[in-house]
Amino acid sequence: MGIGELDREAHVPVGTDGGDAGQGPHEAPGRGPGGASASGQTPRTLAEALRAGGDDALGALLRARPDLLAPVPNDLTQLATRAGTRASVVRALERLDRFALRTAEALAVAPDPAPYPVLLGLLAGDTPDPAIERALPRAVGVLRAQALVWGDDERLRLVRTARELLAPSPQHPSPTGLGPTVAEATAGMSPGRLQEIIAAAGLPATHDPVSAVAALTDLFTDRTRMAALLDTAPPEALAVLDRLVWGPPYGEVTADPAPPVRWLRDRGLLLPASTRTVVLPREAALHLRGGRAHRAAEPDAPVVTAAREYRPQAVDNAAAGQAYAALATVGELLKSWDLGGPPVLRAGGLAVRDLKRTAAALDVPERIAAFWLELAYGAGLLASDGEADERYAPTPAYDSWLDQPPAERWAGLAATWLAATRTPALAGGQDTKGRTLAALGPGLDRSAAPEVRLRVLALLATLPPGAAADPETVLARLRWDRPPRGDFAGAARAMGGTGGTGGVADPREQLARWALEEAELLGITGRGALAAPARALLNLPLAEAVPDIPGAPGAPGASAAPDPLGVLTEAAQACEPAIAASRAATLLAPLFPEAVDHILLQADLTAVAPGPLPRPLADTLSVLAEVESKGGATVFRFTPGSVRRALDSGRTASDLHAFLSAHSRTPVPQPLSYLIDDVARRHGHLRVGAASSYVRCDDDTVLGEILADRRAAPLGLRRLAPTVLAAQADPAALLDGLRGMGYAPAAESAEGDVLITRADAYRTPPRTAPAPVPEGPPAPDATLLAAAVRAILAGDRAATVARKEPTTGAAGAGAGAAPAAPRADGGLPRTSAAETLATVQAAAMTGSAVWIGYVNAEGAASQRVIAPVRVEGGFVTGYDHTADEVRTYPLHRITGVAELAEEDV
């Protein structure tokens, strides 16, 4: 509720202070874009400020706001125009930290332009604050580096679009809680009413409304006279001001207001905003606040503290145990779907009942099962088969993944998790339209997830190895780095109540909580501390504390440049992902238990694997026996069904005896040998084939027993011949029915051969892993950034360089001409074909550069500066300063040409 009723002891709620913002790159608190120009003059426009900043400042701007590069601007004027568009400014504001955002909000309510001391006063108030004085240069430097503020310290200007977004208005209250100025609130007020107000305030009458407004403004900004005026106010009037001072500044009044409200209204301390609404003017509110634009400026980032400290080796061992369990879980999940998994819903994704079955099979909650499913899906190990009756199944990449060493398999899964935008914890909730979100289905992408994960890990990395961070301090720091904004309200509603959001207003905070939980499940962290393999994956220091990361406790300049994510990003960019993954796998491999090549057979038809088994041995044993328990040692149990399954896969009884004798450190127990021989003796005695289906057996007495068994009634059997029974059931149902009756039938092909079934027979066609959905344009790499800076500066030079007007004589083109400024309308000046040819030929002979207007084959016009080296055959070849390369241009596409002025040659 933004407006309260001031009469009858009405309640005026206090507005919230803050917004959603992000943290851009923290540049040094120097001028950056927006300082004085090279000539020492104050820039008049943002384009001039960018022009004065230099190459480094331009590169920093494009790195902080990559959306400005799509496409690369032609010149700095176009870049400045694009940097002032609403969408780009909103994106930049959302990536500011809390103090930088509050600095921008203070500039939005300050005079335009604002001197640096005025800005400092709005943030610190009447009482000096060393923390704000220390942090403000950095905040101004960030705003300048992102082209949100320009001008020198005497004339700081917030770009117009940012001022429109952050300045107070009745429709969009300012995050500061301040209202309009006296001049804005009295616009349209009658001169007579203005004279009544200044008379009631004890001011002399004036001759015009402008001077009356100025006199009232001077009164409200004069601390001594304003204090004297408020000393005469009734206590009830001061109570009304107290309810409005921190915002919202609007209140509702009746046609006959109460005496305290009338006293304030008569003296201009409450000015009319509408027929039933009054507003506290900004100048009066600032006096009541002690000059502060915000209740709390929060210049320093909260420090991430350690909840507990462990030995780094203990953390690494715990993380390695979790990593190994993660590999086992993903492997178990995909192996259970070897013959084809659950069907795909018509709308995409996995049905709720199938997710419940998967969770029960993995013995984990459904949300954790969804995490493992999405991780395998994101890694390209799981996909839909694309058939008419679409089902999920492992992909061919799963087999390649199994052939990798365990540590490399983990590094691949961890890298997938870091970059994934899919958010499995949302599965089971509802989207904005009330539709249920399914695991593996659409609607689970959250483009902010990768950045939140990286930011969480970066904050964990600020602590020494072995230190587990207090989660609440991590979340507090994230809220400072990216304060929640109203723009995220829709996303919060979309995420609210889904996957256990608990109604959290800020979805980024919930993403951070999930990131901490998932990092522990995956072995990125151990006991809550970042493990050494994860540090290697992120290309961070490994052996000692991390004092060089800004913001770390005790780090130099911790409050001046609190951006661990920027340090992490730069570290990651300095190392190839494959190299980082290899380093992580190298560190993790010694922590994994070594594989054993033997088992221990027991007399109770079980076998114990005292450690992880190599893949061929594990695959064979998983077919021959059922897994009874898992842990440090895996227990397998041999059953008639498991032995029959091994025989179905093409192995013989002698093969199974040989396999067990070769891999058991204990003798093969007699009960196990009898079990194998007994199942093998009966295996294949009955044959089932497809007629619609049939059973054949050389022993007609066995078929007679089957016909006489009442359990065979649902199969619809009848005798066709002494050794053949026909069935109404399909072959698969017939096989299952006979096996349920205690027989061991085998399936046969149309040729009468026994069909061999293998557990790994089904795979999807080759599938690519789902691509993450980016939050915005990706950050440019160093090569692209350098090329873009060169192109923009060269294009700007071509657009702004002083030129000589070409003469009408072909031989003496340009001789003695005076410098000419670019056309004001931005059009391309025209020269005749003869003048164009003569000018470029002269430039080729003298080695000088010329300006040309050029229209390409698509009709796009541009201005360029070239140094011609050859003119022949209707083409001019030369070094193009705009493109920074040698190019050839058709002369007939050159619209105009001019020599450069002497100072630019």
Coordinates of N, CA and C in Angstrom, one line a residue, residues 183-254:
A183 N 9.7 22.5 -6.6 CA 9.4 23.1 -7.9 C 8.5 22.1 -8.7
E184 N 8.8 20.8 -8.6 CA 7.9 19.8 -9.3 C 6.5 19.7 -8.7
A185 N 6.5 19.8 -7.4 CA 5.2 19.6 -6.7 C 4.3 20.8 -6.8
T186 N 4.9 22.0 -7.0 CA 4.1 23.2 -7.1 C 3.8 23.6 -8.6
A187 N 4.3 22.8 -9.5 CA 4.0 23.1 -10.9 C 2.5 23.2 -11.2
G188 N 2.0 24.3 -11.7 CA 0.6 24.4 -11.9 C -0.2 25.0 -10.8
M189 N 0.4 25.2 -9.6 CA -0.2 25.8 -8.5 C -0.5 27.3 -8.8
S190 N -1.6 27.8 -8.3 CA -1.9 29.2 -8.6 C -0.9 30.2 -7.8
P191 N -0.6 31.3 -8.4 CA 0.3 32.3 -7.7 C -0.3 32.7 -6.4
G192 N -1.6 32.9 -6.2 CA -2.1 33.3 -5.0 C -1.9 32.2 -3.9
R193 N -2.0 30.9 -4.2 CA -1.8 29.9 -3.2 C -0.3 29.9 -2.8
L194 N 0.6 30.1 -3.8 CA 2.0 30.1 -3.5 C 2.3 31.2 -2.5
Q195 N 1.7 32.4 -2.7 CA 2.0 33.5 -1.8 C 1.4 33.2 -0.4
E196 N 0.3 32.5 -0.3 CA -0.2 32.1 1.0 C 0.7 31.2 1.7
I197 N 1.3 30.3 1.0 CA 2.3 29.3 1.6 C 3.5 30.0 2.1
I198 N 4.1 30.9 1.3 CA 5.3 31.5 1.8 C 5.0 32.5 2.9
A199 N 3.8 33.1 2.9 CA 3.5 33.9 4.1 C 3.3 33.1 5.3
A200 N 2.7 32.0 5.3 CA 2.5 31.1 6.4 C 3.9 30.6 6.9
A201 N 4.8 30.4 6.0 CA 6.1 29.9 6.4 C 7.0 31.1 6.9
G202 N 6.5 32.3 7.0 CA 7.3 33.4 7.5 C 8.2 34.1 6.5
L203 N 7.9 33.9 5.2 CA 8.8 34.4 4.2 C 8.1 35.7 3.6
P204 N 8.9 36.6 3.1 CA 8.3 37.9 2.5 C 7.7 37.5 1.2
A205 N 6.7 38.3 0.8 CA 6.0 38.1 -0.4 C 6.9 38.4 -1.6
T206 N 6.6 37.7 -2.7 CA 7.4 37.9 -4.0 C 6.5 38.4 -5.1
H207 N 7.1 38.7 -6.2 CA 6.4 39.3 -7.3 C 5.9 38.3 -8.3
D208 N 6.5 37.1 -8.3 CA 6.1 36.1 -9.3 C 6.3 34.7 -8.7
P209 N 5.6 33.7 -9.3 CA 5.7 32.3 -8.8 C 7.1 31.7 -8.8
V210 N 7.9 32.1 -9.8 CA 9.3 31.5 -9.8 C 10.0 31.9 -8.6
S211 N 10.0 33.1 -8.2 CA 10.8 33.6 -7.0 C 10.1 33.0 -5.8
A212 N 8.8 32.8 -5.8 CA 8.2 32.2 -4.6 C 8.6 30.8 -4.4
V213 N 8.7 30.0 -5.5 CA 9.2 28.6 -5.4 C 10.6 28.6 -4.9
A214 N 11.4 29.5 -5.5 CA 12.8 29.6 -5.1 C 13.0 29.9 -3.6
A215 N 12.2 30.8 -3.1 CA 12.2 31.2 -1.7 C 11.9 30.0 -0.8
L216 N 10.8 29.3 -1.2 CA 10.4 28.1 -0.4 C 11.5 27.0 -0.4
T217 N 12.1 26.8 -1.6 CA 13.2 25.8 -1.7 C 14.3 26.2 -0.8
D218 N 14.7 27.5 -0.8 CA 15.8 28.0 0.0 C 15.5 27.8 1.5
L219 N 14.3 28.0 1.9 CA 13.9 27.7 3.3 C 14.1 26.3 3.6
F220 N 13.6 25.4 2.8 CA 13.7 23.9 3.1 C 15.1 23.4 3.1
T221 N 16.0 24.0 2.4 CA 17.4 23.6 2.3 C 18.3 24.3 3.2
D222 N 17.8 25.3 3.9 CA 18.6 26.0 5.0 C 18.3 25.3 6.3
R223 N 19.4 24.6 6.8 CA 19.2 23.8 8.0 C 18.7 24.6 9.2
T224 N 19.3 25.8 9.3 CA 19.0 26.6 10.5 C 17.6 27.1 10.5
R225 N 17.1 27.7 9.4 CA 15.8 28.2 9.3 C 14.8 27.1 9.3
M226 N 15.1 26.0 8.6 CA 14.2 24.8 8.6 C 14.0 24.3 10.0
A227 N 15.1 24.2 10.8 CA 14.9 23.7 12.2 C 14.1 24.7 13.0
A228 N 14.2 26.0 12.8 CA 13.4 26.9 13.5 C 12.0 26.8 13.2
L229 N 11.7 26.5 11.9 CA 10.3 26.4 11.5 C 9.7 25.1 12.1
L230 N 10.4 24.0 12.1 CA 9.9 22.8 12.7 C 9.7 22.9 14.2
D231 N 10.5 23.8 14.8 CA 10.4 24.0 16.3 C 9.0 24.5 16.7
T232 N 8.4 25.2 15.7 CA 7.1 25.8 16.0 C 5.9 24.8 15.6
A233 N 6.3 23.6 15.1 CA 5.2 22.7 14.6 C 4.6 22.0 15.8
P234 N 3.3 21.7 15.8 CA 2.7 20.9 16.8 C 3.3 19.5 16.8
P235 N 3.3 18.8 18.0 CA 3.9 17.4 18.0 C 3.1 16.5 17.1
E236 N 1.8 16.7 16.9 CA 1.1 15.8 16.0 C 1.5 15.9 14.6
A237 N 1.9 17.2 14.2 CA 2.4 17.4 12.8 C 3.7 16.7 12.6
L238 N 4.6 16.8 13.7 CA 5.9 16.1 13.5 C 5.7 14.6 13.4
A239 N 4.7 14.1 14.1 CA 4.4 12.6 14.0 C 4.0 12.3 12.6
V240 N 3.2 13.2 11.9 CA 2.8 12.9 10.5 C 4.1 12.9 9.7
L241 N 5.0 13.8 9.9 CA 6.2 13.9 9.1 C 7.0 12.6 9.3
D242 N 7.1 12.1 10.5 CA 7.9 10.9 10.8 C 7.3 9.7 10.0
R243 N 6.0 9.7 9.8 CA 5.5 8.5 9.1 C 5.8 8.6 7.6
L244 N 6.0 9.8 7.1 CA 6.3 10.0 5.7 C 7.7 10.1 5.3
V245 N 8.6 10.4 6.3 CA 10.0 10.8 6.0 C 10.8 9.8 5.2
W246 N 10.6 8.5 5.5 CA 11.4 7.5 4.8 C 10.6 6.8 3.7
G247 N 9.4 7.3 3.4 CA 8.6 6.9 2.2 C 7.7 5.7 2.6
P248 N 6.6 5.6 1.7 CA 6.3 6.4 0.6 C 6.0 7.9 1.1
P249 N 6.3 8.9 0.3 CA 6.1 10.2 0.7 C 4.7 10.8 0.5
Y250 N 3.8 9.9 0.0 CA 2.4 10.3 -0.3 C 1.4 9.9 0.8
G251 N 0.5 10.8 1.0 CA -0.6 10.5 2.0 C -1.9 11.0 1.5
E252 N -3.0 10.3 2.0 CA -4.3 10.7 1.5 C -5.0 11.5 2.6
V253 N -5.6 12.6 2.2 CA -6.3 13.5 3.1 C -7.7 13.6 2.7
T254 N -8.5 14.1 3.7 CA -10.0 14.4 3.4 C -10.1 15.8 3.0

